[in-house]
Amino acid sequence: MEKIFRYHFRDKNKKITFNILLYFLITFVIARIFVYATPWRIFIKGNHVHHLDFGIIILAIVGYWLLIDNNGNRLKIAKLYGIGLGLTFDEFGMWFHLQDNYSIRLSYDAIIVVSIILINIIYLESIWKKIFK
C-alpha cells in the first residue's frame, strides 16, 4: 500500500492532504453508521451532546498543536484534522437549522463539497495553478 501511495504522491503535501481526505471520509462513514445503528446518545444535564461538539474540540486542539509543534508531526496532525472535520461537517445541517435531526440533507451536501475541494487539492493542483496564474 505504501509503495502505491509513494508512486502516486511523491509530494509530501499531497500525502498530508490525502490523509486529511481519507480520515475525513472514514470518520463520516463511522459516525453515520454509529448514529443510525445505535440508539446510544450522550446527555449532559438533559442536553444532547452531538459529535460535532467533539469535532470542534479536536479542531481546536489541532490548531493549537500546529502553532506549537516543531517536531514535524504534520502527518499525525493531518489525520487528527481529518477526524475533526469529519465529525464537524457530518452535522453541518445542524449548524443552520439547530434541530436534533441527523438526516438533514445539508449535512450530506457539505460532506460532498469538502470532499470535492480536497480531491481538487490532491489531484488537480497543477491545473488550478495554471488557471489562477
PDB file of N, CA and C in Angstrom, residues 13-110:
ATOM      1  N   ASN A  13       3.136  17.242   0.630  1.00  0.00           N
ATOM      2  CA  ASN A  13       1.908  17.996   0.888  1.00  0.00           C
ATOM      3  C   ASN A  13       0.679  17.245   0.376  1.00  0.00           C
ATOM      4  N   LYS A  14       0.830  16.548  -0.747  1.00  0.00           N
ATOM      5  CA  LYS A  14      -0.288  15.753  -1.260  1.00  0.00           C
ATOM      6  C   LYS A  14      -0.582  14.588  -0.329  1.00  0.00           C
ATOM      7  N   LYS A  15       0.451  14.033   0.265  1.00  0.00           N
ATOM      8  CA  LYS A  15       0.269  12.948   1.221  1.00  0.00           C
ATOM      9  C   LYS A  15      -0.518  13.438   2.434  1.00  0.00           C
ATOM     10  N   ILE A  16      -0.214  14.625   2.879  1.00  0.00           N
ATOM     11  CA  ILE A  16      -0.925  15.202   4.020  1.00  0.00           C
ATOM     12  C   ILE A  16      -2.380  15.454   3.652  1.00  0.00           C
ATOM     13  N   THR A  17      -2.622  16.060   2.494  1.00  0.00           N
ATOM     14  CA  THR A  17      -3.997  16.336   2.059  1.00  0.00           C
ATOM     15  C   THR A  17      -4.761  15.039   1.834  1.00  0.00           C
ATOM     16  N   PHE A  18      -4.098  14.041   1.263  1.00  0.00           N
ATOM     17  CA  PHE A  18      -4.744  12.743   1.054  1.00  0.00           C
ATOM     18  C   PHE A  18      -5.152  12.122   2.387  1.00  0.00           C
ATOM     19  N   ASN A  19      -4.304  12.215   3.396  1.00  0.00           N
ATOM     20  CA  ASN A  19      -4.641  11.680   4.711  1.00  0.00           C
ATOM     21  C   ASN A  19      -5.795  12.447   5.358  1.00  0.00           C
ATOM     22  N   ILE A  20      -5.840  13.741   5.158  1.00  0.00           N
ATOM     23  CA  ILE A  20      -6.984  14.518   5.656  1.00  0.00           C
ATOM     24  C   ILE A  20      -8.265  13.996   5.014  1.00  0.00           C
ATOM     25  N   LEU A  21      -8.252  13.838   3.691  1.00  0.00           N
ATOM     26  CA  LEU A  21      -9.426  13.333   2.976  1.00  0.00           C
ATOM     27  C   LEU A  21      -9.809  11.935   3.442  1.00  0.00           C
ATOM     28  N   LEU A  22      -8.834  11.060   3.547  1.00  0.00           N
ATOM     29  CA  LEU A  22      -9.092   9.677   3.953  1.00  0.00           C
ATOM     30  C   LEU A  22      -9.716   9.609   5.348  1.00  0.00           C
ATOM     31  N   TYR A  23      -9.129  10.285   6.317  1.00  0.00           N
ATOM     32  CA  TYR A  23      -9.664  10.250   7.678  1.00  0.00           C
ATOM     33  C   TYR A  23     -10.990  11.000   7.785  1.00  0.00           C
ATOM     34  N   PHE A  24     -11.162  12.038   6.979  1.00  0.00           N
ATOM     35  CA  PHE A  24     -12.435  12.761   6.913  1.00  0.00           C
ATOM     36  C   PHE A  24     -13.558  11.824   6.468  1.00  0.00           C
ATOM     37  N   LEU A  25     -13.329  11.094   5.383  1.00  0.00           N
ATOM     38  CA  LEU A  25     -14.356  10.193   4.849  1.00  0.00           C
ATOM     39  C   LEU A  25     -14.597   8.990   5.767  1.00  0.00           C
ATOM     40  N   ILE A  26     -13.539   8.418   6.317  1.00  0.00           N
ATOM     41  CA  ILE A  26     -13.699   7.287   7.237  1.00  0.00           C
ATOM     42  C   ILE A  26     -14.496   7.715   8.470  1.00  0.00           C
ATOM     43  N   THR A  27     -14.172   8.877   9.013  1.00  0.00           N
ATOM     44  CA  THR A  27     -14.884   9.381  10.194  1.00  0.00           C
ATOM     45  C   THR A  27     -16.345   9.626   9.881  1.00  0.00           C
ATOM     46  N   PHE A  28     -16.624  10.212   8.714  1.00  0.00           N
ATOM     47  CA  PHE A  28     -18.015  10.438   8.316  1.00  0.00           C
ATOM     48  C   PHE A  28     -18.788   9.123   8.253  1.00  0.00           C
ATOM     49  N   VAL A  29     -18.219   8.116   7.607  1.00  0.00           N
ATOM     50  CA  VAL A  29     -18.901   6.820   7.472  1.00  0.00           C
ATOM     51  C   VAL A  29     -19.129   6.182   8.842  1.00  0.00           C
ATOM     52  N   ILE A  30     -18.109   6.189   9.687  1.00  0.00           N
ATOM     53  CA  ILE A  30     -18.257   5.592  11.024  1.00  0.00           C
ATOM     54  C   ILE A  30     -19.299   6.353  11.844  1.00  0.00           C
ATOM     55  N   ALA A  31     -19.279   7.676  11.770  1.00  0.00           N
ATOM     56  CA  ALA A  31     -20.256   8.477  12.514  1.00  0.00           C
ATOM     57  C   ALA A  31     -21.676   8.182  12.040  1.00  0.00           C
ATOM     58  N   ARG A  32     -21.874   8.096  10.733  1.00  0.00           N
ATOM     59  CA  ARG A  32     -23.207   7.790  10.196  1.00  0.00           C
ATOM     60  C   ARG A  32     -23.672   6.396  10.610  1.00  0.00           C
ATOM     61  N   ILE A  33     -22.787   5.426  10.537  1.00  0.00           N
ATOM     62  CA  ILE A  33     -23.143   4.061  10.951  1.00  0.00           C
ATOM     63  C   ILE A  33     -23.517   4.057  12.426  1.00  0.00           C
ATOM     64  N   PHE A  34     -22.718   4.726  13.238  1.00  0.00           N
ATOM     65  CA  PHE A  34     -22.974   4.775  14.673  1.00  0.00           C
ATOM     66  C   PHE A  34     -24.313   5.439  14.974  1.00  0.00           C
ATOM     67  N   VAL A  35     -24.611   6.552  14.310  1.00  0.00           N
ATOM     68  CA  VAL A  35     -25.851   7.297  14.555  1.00  0.00           C
ATOM     69  C   VAL A  35     -27.084   6.472  14.170  1.00  0.00           C
ATOM     70  N   TYR A  36     -27.016   5.815  13.014  1.00  0.00           N
ATOM     71  CA  TYR A  36     -28.188   5.081  12.544  1.00  0.00           C
ATOM     72  C   TYR A  36     -28.316   3.680  13.152  1.00  0.00           C
ATOM     73  N   ALA A  37     -27.207   3.087  13.591  1.00  0.00           N
ATOM     74  CA  ALA A  37     -27.241   1.699  14.068  1.00  0.00           C
ATOM     75  C   ALA A  37     -27.435   1.579  15.577  1.00  0.00           C
ATOM     76  N   THR A  38     -27.163   2.648  16.319  1.00  0.00           N
ATOM     77  CA  THR A  38     -27.281   2.544  17.776  1.00  0.00           C
ATOM     78  C   THR A  38     -28.213   3.616  18.323  1.00  0.00           C
ATOM     79  N   PRO A  39     -28.951   3.279  19.345  1.00  0.00           N
ATOM     80  CA  PRO A  39     -29.803   4.291  19.981  1.00  0.00           C
ATOM     81  C   PRO A  39     -29.040   5.081  21.048  1.00  0.00           C
ATOM     82  N   TRP A  40     -27.762   4.761  21.240  1.00  0.00           N
ATOM     83  CA  TRP A  40     -26.972   5.349  22.305  1.00  0.00           C
ATOM     84  C   TRP A  40     -26.641   6.809  22.010  1.00  0.00           C
ATOM     85  N   ARG A  41     -26.889   7.681  22.990  1.00  0.00           N
ATOM     86  CA  ARG A  41     -26.585   9.106  22.866  1.00  0.00           C
ATOM     87  C   ARG A  41     -25.990   9.593  24.181  1.00  0.00           C
ATOM     88  N   ILE A  42     -25.193  10.651  24.113  1.00  0.00           N
ATOM     89  CA  ILE A  42     -24.608  11.248  25.312  1.00  0.00           C
ATOM     90  C   ILE A  42     -25.447  12.456  25.708  1.00  0.00           C
ATOM     91  N   PHE A  43     -25.843  12.490  26.978  1.00  0.00           N
ATOM     92  CA  PHE A  43     -26.596  13.623  27.508  1.00  0.00           C
ATOM     93  C   PHE A  43     -25.868  14.167  28.729  1.00  0.00           C
ATOM     94  N   ILE A  44     -25.752  15.485  28.812  1.00  0.00           N
ATOM     95  CA  ILE A  44     -25.206  16.145  29.989  1.00  0.00           C
ATOM     96  C   ILE A  44     -26.255  17.137  30.470  1.00  0.00           C
ATOM     97  N   LYS A  45     -26.765  16.894  31.672  1.00  0.00           N
ATOM     98  CA  LYS A  45     -27.816  17.730  32.263  1.00  0.00           C
ATOM     99  C   LYS A  45     -28.987  17.916  31.308  1.00  0.00           C
ATOM    100  N   GLY A  46     -29.377  16.848  30.646  1.00  0.00           N
ATOM    101  CA  GLY A  46     -30.532  16.864  29.758  1.00  0.00           C
ATOM    102  C   GLY A  46     -30.253  17.375  28.353  1.00  0.00           C
ATOM    103  N   ASN A  47     -29.044  17.780  28.087  1.00  0.00           N
ATOM    104  CA  ASN A  47     -28.686  18.289  26.758  1.00  0.00           C
ATOM    105  C   ASN A  47     -27.935  17.220  25.981  1.00  0.00           C
ATOM    106  N   HIS A  48     -28.375  16.985  24.740  1.00  0.00           N
ATOM    107  CA  HIS A  48     -27.731  16.007  23.873  1.00  0.00           C
ATOM    108  C   HIS A  48     -26.410  16.586  23.362  1.00  0.00           C
ATOM    109  N   VAL A  49     -25.332  15.874  23.613  1.00  0.00           N
ATOM    110  CA  VAL A  49     -24.017  16.282  23.127  1.00  0.00           C
ATOM    111  C   VAL A  49     -23.798  15.596  21.782  1.00  0.00           C
ATOM    112  N   HIS A  50     -23.715  16.380  20.733  1.00  0.00           N
ATOM    113  CA  HIS A  50     -23.547  15.849  19.379  1.00  0.00           C
ATOM    114  C   HIS A  50     -22.074  15.615  19.079  1.00  0.00           C
ATOM    115  N   HIS A  51     -21.811  14.750  18.073  1.00  0.00           N
ATOM    116  CA  HIS A  51     -20.412  14.505  17.744  1.00  0.00           C
ATOM    117  C   HIS A  51     -19.769  15.710  17.064  1.00  0.00           C
ATOM    118  N   LEU A  52     -20.559  16.661  16.614  1.00  0.00           N
ATOM    119  CA  LEU A  52     -19.989  17.890  16.073  1.00  0.00           C
ATOM    120  C   LEU A  52     -19.241  18.647  17.173  1.00  0.00           C
ATOM    121  N   ASP A  53     -19.712  18.530  18.414  1.00  0.00           N
ATOM    122  CA  ASP A  53     -19.024  19.178  19.540  1.00  0.00           C
ATOM    123  C   ASP A  53     -17.623  18.598  19.723  1.00  0.00           C
ATOM    124  N   PHE A  54     -17.509  17.284  19.612  1.00  0.00           N
ATOM    125  CA  PHE A  54     -16.201  16.638  19.718  1.00  0.00           C
ATOM    126  C   PHE A  54     -15.310  17.035  18.540  1.00  0.00           C
ATOM    127  N   GLY A  55     -15.910  17.191  17.364  1.00  0.00           N
ATOM    128  CA  GLY A  55     -15.147  17.622  16.194  1.00  0.00           C
ATOM    129  C   GLY A  55     -14.568  19.006  16.377  1.00  0.00           C
ATOM    130  N   ILE A  56     -15.351  19.913  16.941  1.00  0.00           N
ATOM    131  CA  ILE A  56     -14.871  21.281  17.182  1.00  0.00           C
ATOM    132  C   ILE A  56     -13.728  21.272  18.196  1.00  0.00           C
ATOM    133  N   ILE A  57     -13.854  20.457  19.222  1.00  0.00           N
ATOM    134  CA  ILE A  57     -12.783  20.344  20.227  1.00  0.00           C
ATOM    135  C   ILE A  57     -11.508  19.804  19.566  1.00  0.00           C
ATOM    136  N   ILE A  58     -11.656  18.779  18.741  1.00  0.00           N
ATOM    137  CA  ILE A  58     -10.489  18.213  18.045  1.00  0.00           C
ATOM    138  C   ILE A  58      -9.851  19.259  17.135  1.00  0.00           C
ATOM    139  N   LEU A  59     -10.658  20.022  16.403  1.00  0.00           N
ATOM    140  CA  LEU A  59     -10.112  21.059  15.522  1.00  0.00           C
ATOM    141  C   LEU A  59      -9.381  22.142  16.318  1.00  0.00           C
ATOM    142  N   ALA A  60      -9.891  22.480  17.495  1.00  0.00           N
ATOM    143  CA  ALA A  60      -9.215  23.464  18.356  1.00  0.00           C
ATOM    144  C   ALA A  60      -7.867  22.918  18.838  1.00  0.00           C
ATOM    145  N   ILE A  61      -7.845  21.647  19.218  1.00  0.00           N
ATOM    146  CA  ILE A  61      -6.595  21.015  19.660  1.00  0.00           C
ATOM    147  C   ILE A  61      -5.583  20.983  18.514  1.00  0.00           C
ATOM    148  N   VAL A  62      -6.047  20.621  17.325  1.00  0.00           N
ATOM    149  CA  VAL A  62      -5.165  20.557  16.154  1.00  0.00           C
ATOM    150  C   VAL A  62      -4.591  21.941  15.841  1.00  0.00           C
ATOM    151  N   GLY A  63      -5.420  22.960  15.901  1.00  0.00           N
ATOM    152  CA  GLY A  63      -4.938  24.322  15.646  1.00  0.00           C
ATOM    153  C   GLY A  63      -3.849  24.728  16.619  1.00  0.00           C
ATOM    154  N   TYR A  64      -4.065  24.453  17.883  1.00  0.00           N
ATOM    155  CA  TYR A  64      -3.057  24.777  18.893  1.00  0.00           C
ATOM    156  C   TYR A  64      -1.789  23.955  18.672  1.00  0.00           C
ATOM    157  N   TRP A  65      -1.960  22.654  18.397  1.00  0.00           N
ATOM    158  CA  TRP A  65      -0.822  21.763  18.172  1.00  0.00           C
ATOM    159  C   TRP A  65       0.029  22.260  17.006  1.00  0.00           C
ATOM    160  N   LEU A  66      -0.613  22.720  15.948  1.00  0.00           N
ATOM    161  CA  LEU A  66       0.130  23.253  14.798  1.00  0.00           C
ATOM    162  C   LEU A  66       0.945  24.488  15.170  1.00  0.00           C
ATOM    163  N   LEU A  67       0.396  25.307  16.056  1.00  0.00           N
ATOM    164  CA  LEU A  67       1.101  26.523  16.461  1.00  0.00           C
ATOM    165  C   LEU A  67       2.347  26.238  17.288  1.00  0.00           C
ATOM    166  N   ILE A  68       2.314  25.179  18.093  1.00  0.00           N
ATOM    167  CA  ILE A  68       3.443  24.919  18.982  1.00  0.00           C
ATOM    168  C   ILE A  68       4.359  23.791  18.515  1.00  0.00           C
ATOM    169  N   ASP A  69       3.967  23.064  17.465  1.00  0.00           N
ATOM    170  CA  ASP A  69       4.724  21.883  17.032  1.00  0.00           C
ATOM    171  C   ASP A  69       5.970  22.269  16.243  1.00  0.00           C
ATOM    172  N   ASN A  70       7.087  21.744  16.687  1.00  0.00           N
ATOM    173  CA  ASN A  70       8.345  21.929  15.957  1.00  0.00           C
ATOM    174  C   ASN A  70       8.973  20.584  15.615  1.00  0.00           C
ATOM    175  N   ASN A  71       8.244  19.508  15.828  1.00  0.00           N
ATOM    176  CA  ASN A  71       8.812  18.170  15.668  1.00  0.00           C
ATOM    177  C   ASN A  71       8.445  17.497  14.354  1.00  0.00           C
ATOM    178  N   GLY A  72       7.753  18.166  13.475  1.00  0.00           N
ATOM    179  CA  GLY A  72       7.411  17.580  12.189  1.00  0.00           C
ATOM    180  C   GLY A  72       6.341  16.500  12.267  1.00  0.00           C
ATOM    181  N   ASN A  73       5.366  16.705  13.102  1.00  0.00           N
ATOM    182  CA  ASN A  73       4.269  15.737  13.247  1.00  0.00           C
ATOM    183  C   ASN A  73       3.116  16.040  12.302  1.00  0.00           C
ATOM    184  N   ARG A  74       3.399  16.590  11.150  1.00  0.00           N
ATOM    185  CA  ARG A  74       2.343  17.051  10.244  1.00  0.00           C
ATOM    186  C   ARG A  74       1.403  15.943   9.797  1.00  0.00           C
ATOM    187  N   LEU A  75       1.903  14.725   9.599  1.00  0.00           N
ATOM    188  CA  LEU A  75       1.050  13.629   9.155  1.00  0.00           C
ATOM    189  C   LEU A  75       0.075  13.208  10.255  1.00  0.00           C
ATOM    190  N   LYS A  76       0.541  13.145  11.485  1.00  0.00           N
ATOM    191  CA  LYS A  76      -0.339  12.833  12.619  1.00  0.00           C
ATOM    192  C   LYS A  76      -1.390  13.929  12.798  1.00  0.00           C
ATOM    193  N   ILE A  77      -0.951  15.174  12.678  1.00  0.00           N
ATOM    194  CA  ILE A  77      -1.864  16.302  12.808  1.00  0.00           C
ATOM    195  C   ILE A  77      -2.904  16.270  11.687  1.00  0.00           C
ATOM    196  N   ALA A  78      -2.490  15.923  10.472  1.00  0.00           N
ATOM    197  CA  ALA A  78      -3.408  15.851   9.328  1.00  0.00           C
ATOM    198  C   ALA A  78      -4.493  14.800   9.568  1.00  0.00           C
ATOM    199  N   LYS A  79      -4.102  13.655  10.120  1.00  0.00           N
ATOM    200  CA  LYS A  79      -5.083  12.600  10.403  1.00  0.00           C
ATOM    201  C   LYS A  79      -6.092  13.067  11.447  1.00  0.00           C
ATOM    202  N   LEU A  80      -5.607  13.693  12.505  1.00  0.00           N
ATOM    203  CA  LEU A  80      -6.498  14.198  13.547  1.00  0.00           C
ATOM    204  C   LEU A  80      -7.396  15.306  13.003  1.00  0.00           C
ATOM    205  N   TYR A  81      -6.836  16.141  12.129  1.00  0.00           N
ATOM    206  CA  TYR A  81      -7.610  17.202  11.490  1.00  0.00           C
ATOM    207  C   TYR A  81      -8.743  16.615  10.637  1.00  0.00           C
ATOM    208  N   GLY A  82      -8.444  15.558   9.887  1.00  0.00           N
ATOM    209  CA  GLY A  82      -9.470  14.892   9.086  1.00  0.00           C
ATOM    210  C   GLY A  82     -10.586  14.326   9.954  1.00  0.00           C
ATOM    211  N   ILE A  83     -10.236  13.764  11.100  1.00  0.00           N
ATOM    212  CA  ILE A  83     -11.248  13.246  12.028  1.00  0.00           C
ATOM    213  C   ILE A  83     -12.114  14.380  12.551  1.00  0.00           C
ATOM    214  N   GLY A  84     -11.489  15.481  12.944  1.00  0.00           N
ATOM    215  CA  GLY A  84     -12.250  16.636  13.431  1.00  0.00           C
ATOM    216  C   GLY A  84     -13.176  17.205  12.371  1.00  0.00           C
ATOM    217  N   LEU A  85     -12.670  17.303  11.132  1.00  0.00           N
ATOM    218  CA  LEU A  85     -13.517  17.778  10.025  1.00  0.00           C
ATOM    219  C   LEU A  85     -14.697  16.848   9.794  1.00  0.00           C
ATOM    220  N   GLY A  86     -14.422  15.550   9.812  1.00  0.00           N
ATOM    221  CA  GLY A  86     -15.484  14.569   9.585  1.00  0.00           C
ATOM    222  C   GLY A  86     -16.588  14.657  10.625  1.00  0.00           C
ATOM    223  N   LEU A  87     -16.199  14.754  11.896  1.00  0.00           N
ATOM    224  CA  LEU A  87     -17.195  14.848  12.966  1.00  0.00           C
ATOM    225  C   LEU A  87     -17.982  16.152  12.881  1.00  0.00           C
ATOM    226  N   THR A  88     -17.301  17.221  12.535  1.00  0.00           N
ATOM    227  CA  THR A  88     -17.956  18.530  12.484  1.00  0.00           C
ATOM    228  C   THR A  88     -18.872  18.668  11.271  1.00  0.00           C
ATOM    229  N   PHE A  89     -18.372  18.331  10.099  1.00  0.00           N
ATOM    230  CA  PHE A  89     -19.167  18.511   8.886  1.00  0.00           C
ATOM    231  C   PHE A  89     -20.251  17.450   8.721  1.00  0.00           C
ATOM    232  N   ASP A  90     -20.169  16.352   9.459  1.00  0.00           N
ATOM    233  CA  ASP A  90     -21.232  15.359   9.427  1.00  0.00           C
ATOM    234  C   ASP A  90     -22.542  15.948   9.954  1.00  0.00           C
ATOM    235  N   GLU A  91     -22.451  16.920  10.815  1.00  0.00           N
ATOM    236  CA  GLU A  91     -23.653  17.561  11.353  1.00  0.00           C
ATOM    237  C   GLU A  91     -23.767  19.016  10.888  1.00  0.00           C
ATOM    238  N   PHE A  92     -23.284  19.270   9.698  1.00  0.00           N
ATOM    239  CA  PHE A  92     -23.288  20.617   9.135  1.00  0.00           C
ATOM    240  C   PHE A  92     -24.692  21.217   9.081  1.00  0.00           C
ATOM    241  N   GLY A  93     -25.682  20.408   8.749  1.00  0.00           N
ATOM    242  CA  GLY A  93     -27.060  20.893   8.680  1.00  0.00           C
ATOM    243  C   GLY A  93     -27.563  21.435  10.004  1.00  0.00           C
ATOM    244  N   MET A  94     -27.060  20.893  11.094  1.00  0.00           N
ATOM    245  CA  MET A  94     -27.468  21.370  12.422  1.00  0.00           C
ATOM    246  C   MET A  94     -26.918  22.753  12.726  1.00  0.00           C
ATOM    247  N   TRP A  95     -25.835  23.148  12.057  1.00  0.00           N
ATOM    248  CA  TRP A  95     -25.295  24.483  12.267  1.00  0.00           C
ATOM    249  C   TRP A  95     -26.332  25.535  11.892  1.00  0.00           C
ATOM    250  N   PHE A  96     -27.085  25.279  10.844  1.00  0.00           N
ATOM    251  CA  PHE A  96     -28.024  26.264  10.320  1.00  0.00           C
ATOM    252  C   PHE A  96     -29.441  26.102  10.853  1.00  0.00           C
ATOM    253  N   HIS A  97     -29.853  24.865  11.033  1.00  0.00           N
ATOM    254  CA  HIS A  97     -31.240  24.625  11.425  1.00  0.00           C
ATOM    255  C   HIS A  97     -31.428  24.423  12.928  1.00  0.00           C
ATOM    256  N   LEU A  98     -30.341  24.140  13.630  1.00  0.00           N
ATOM    257  CA  LEU A  98     -30.369  23.933  15.076  1.00  0.00           C
ATOM    258  C   LEU A  98     -31.475  22.967  15.494  1.00  0.00           C
ATOM    259  N   GLN A  99     -31.576  21.866  14.753  1.00  0.00           N
ATOM    260  CA  GLN A  99     -32.536  20.806  15.051  1.00  0.00           C
ATOM    261  C   GLN A  99     -31.776  19.519  15.338  1.00  0.00           C
ATOM    262  N   ASP A 100     -32.332  18.705  16.193  1.00  0.00           N
ATOM    263  CA  ASP A 100     -31.724  17.416  16.516  1.00  0.00           C
ATOM    264  C   ASP A 100     -32.166  16.394  15.472  1.00  0.00           C
ATOM    265  N   ASN A 101     -31.692  16.607  14.226  1.00  0.00           N
ATOM    266  CA  ASN A 101     -32.114  15.788  13.103  1.00  0.00           C
ATOM    267  C   ASN A 101     -30.877  15.353  12.327  1.00  0.00           C
ATOM    268  N   TYR A 102     -30.563  14.057  12.386  1.00  0.00           N
ATOM    269  CA  TYR A 102     -29.354  13.561  11.733  1.00  0.00           C
ATOM    270  C   TYR A 102     -29.515  13.370  10.234  1.00  0.00           C
ATOM    271  N   SER A 103     -30.709  13.453   9.711  1.00  0.00           N
ATOM    272  CA  SER A 103     -30.900  13.173   8.291  1.00  0.00           C
ATOM    273  C   SER A 103     -31.072  14.436   7.448  1.00  0.00           C
ATOM    274  N   ILE A 104     -30.586  15.554   7.938  1.00  0.00           N
ATOM    275  CA  ILE A 104     -30.678  16.795   7.182  1.00  0.00           C
ATOM    276  C   ILE A 104     -29.798  16.687   5.932  1.00  0.00           C
ATOM    277  N   ARG A 105     -30.360  16.936   4.792  1.00  0.00           N
ATOM    278  CA  ARG A 105     -29.683  16.814   3.501  1.00  0.00           C
ATOM    279  C   ARG A 105     -28.449  17.715   3.416  1.00  0.00           C
ATOM    280  N   LEU A 106     -28.499  18.847   4.059  1.00  0.00           N
ATOM    281  CA  LEU A 106     -27.400  19.804   4.015  1.00  0.00           C
ATOM    282  C   LEU A 106     -26.100  19.196   4.549  1.00  0.00           C
ATOM    283  N   SER A 107     -26.194  18.293   5.511  1.00  0.00           N
ATOM    284  CA  SER A 107     -25.000  17.629   6.045  1.00  0.00           C
ATOM    285  C   SER A 107     -24.328  16.775   4.975  1.00  0.00           C
ATOM    286  N   TYR A 108     -25.121  16.031   4.222  1.00  0.00           N
ATOM    287  CA  TYR A 108     -24.565  15.211   3.143  1.00  0.00           C
ATOM    288  C   TYR A 108     -23.961  16.092   2.049  1.00  0.00           C
ATOM    289  N   ASP A 109     -24.626  17.192   1.753  1.00  0.00           N
ATOM    290  CA  ASP A 109     -24.096  18.117   0.756  1.00  0.00           C
ATOM    291  C   ASP A 109     -22.749  18.688   1.196  1.00  0.00           C
ATOM    292  N   ALA A 110     -22.622  19.021   2.472  1.00  0.00           N
ATOM    293  CA  ALA A 110     -21.364  19.563   2.991  1.00  0.00           C
ATOM    294  C   ALA A 110     -20.238  18.549   2.877  1.00  0.00           C
TER     295      ALA A 110
END
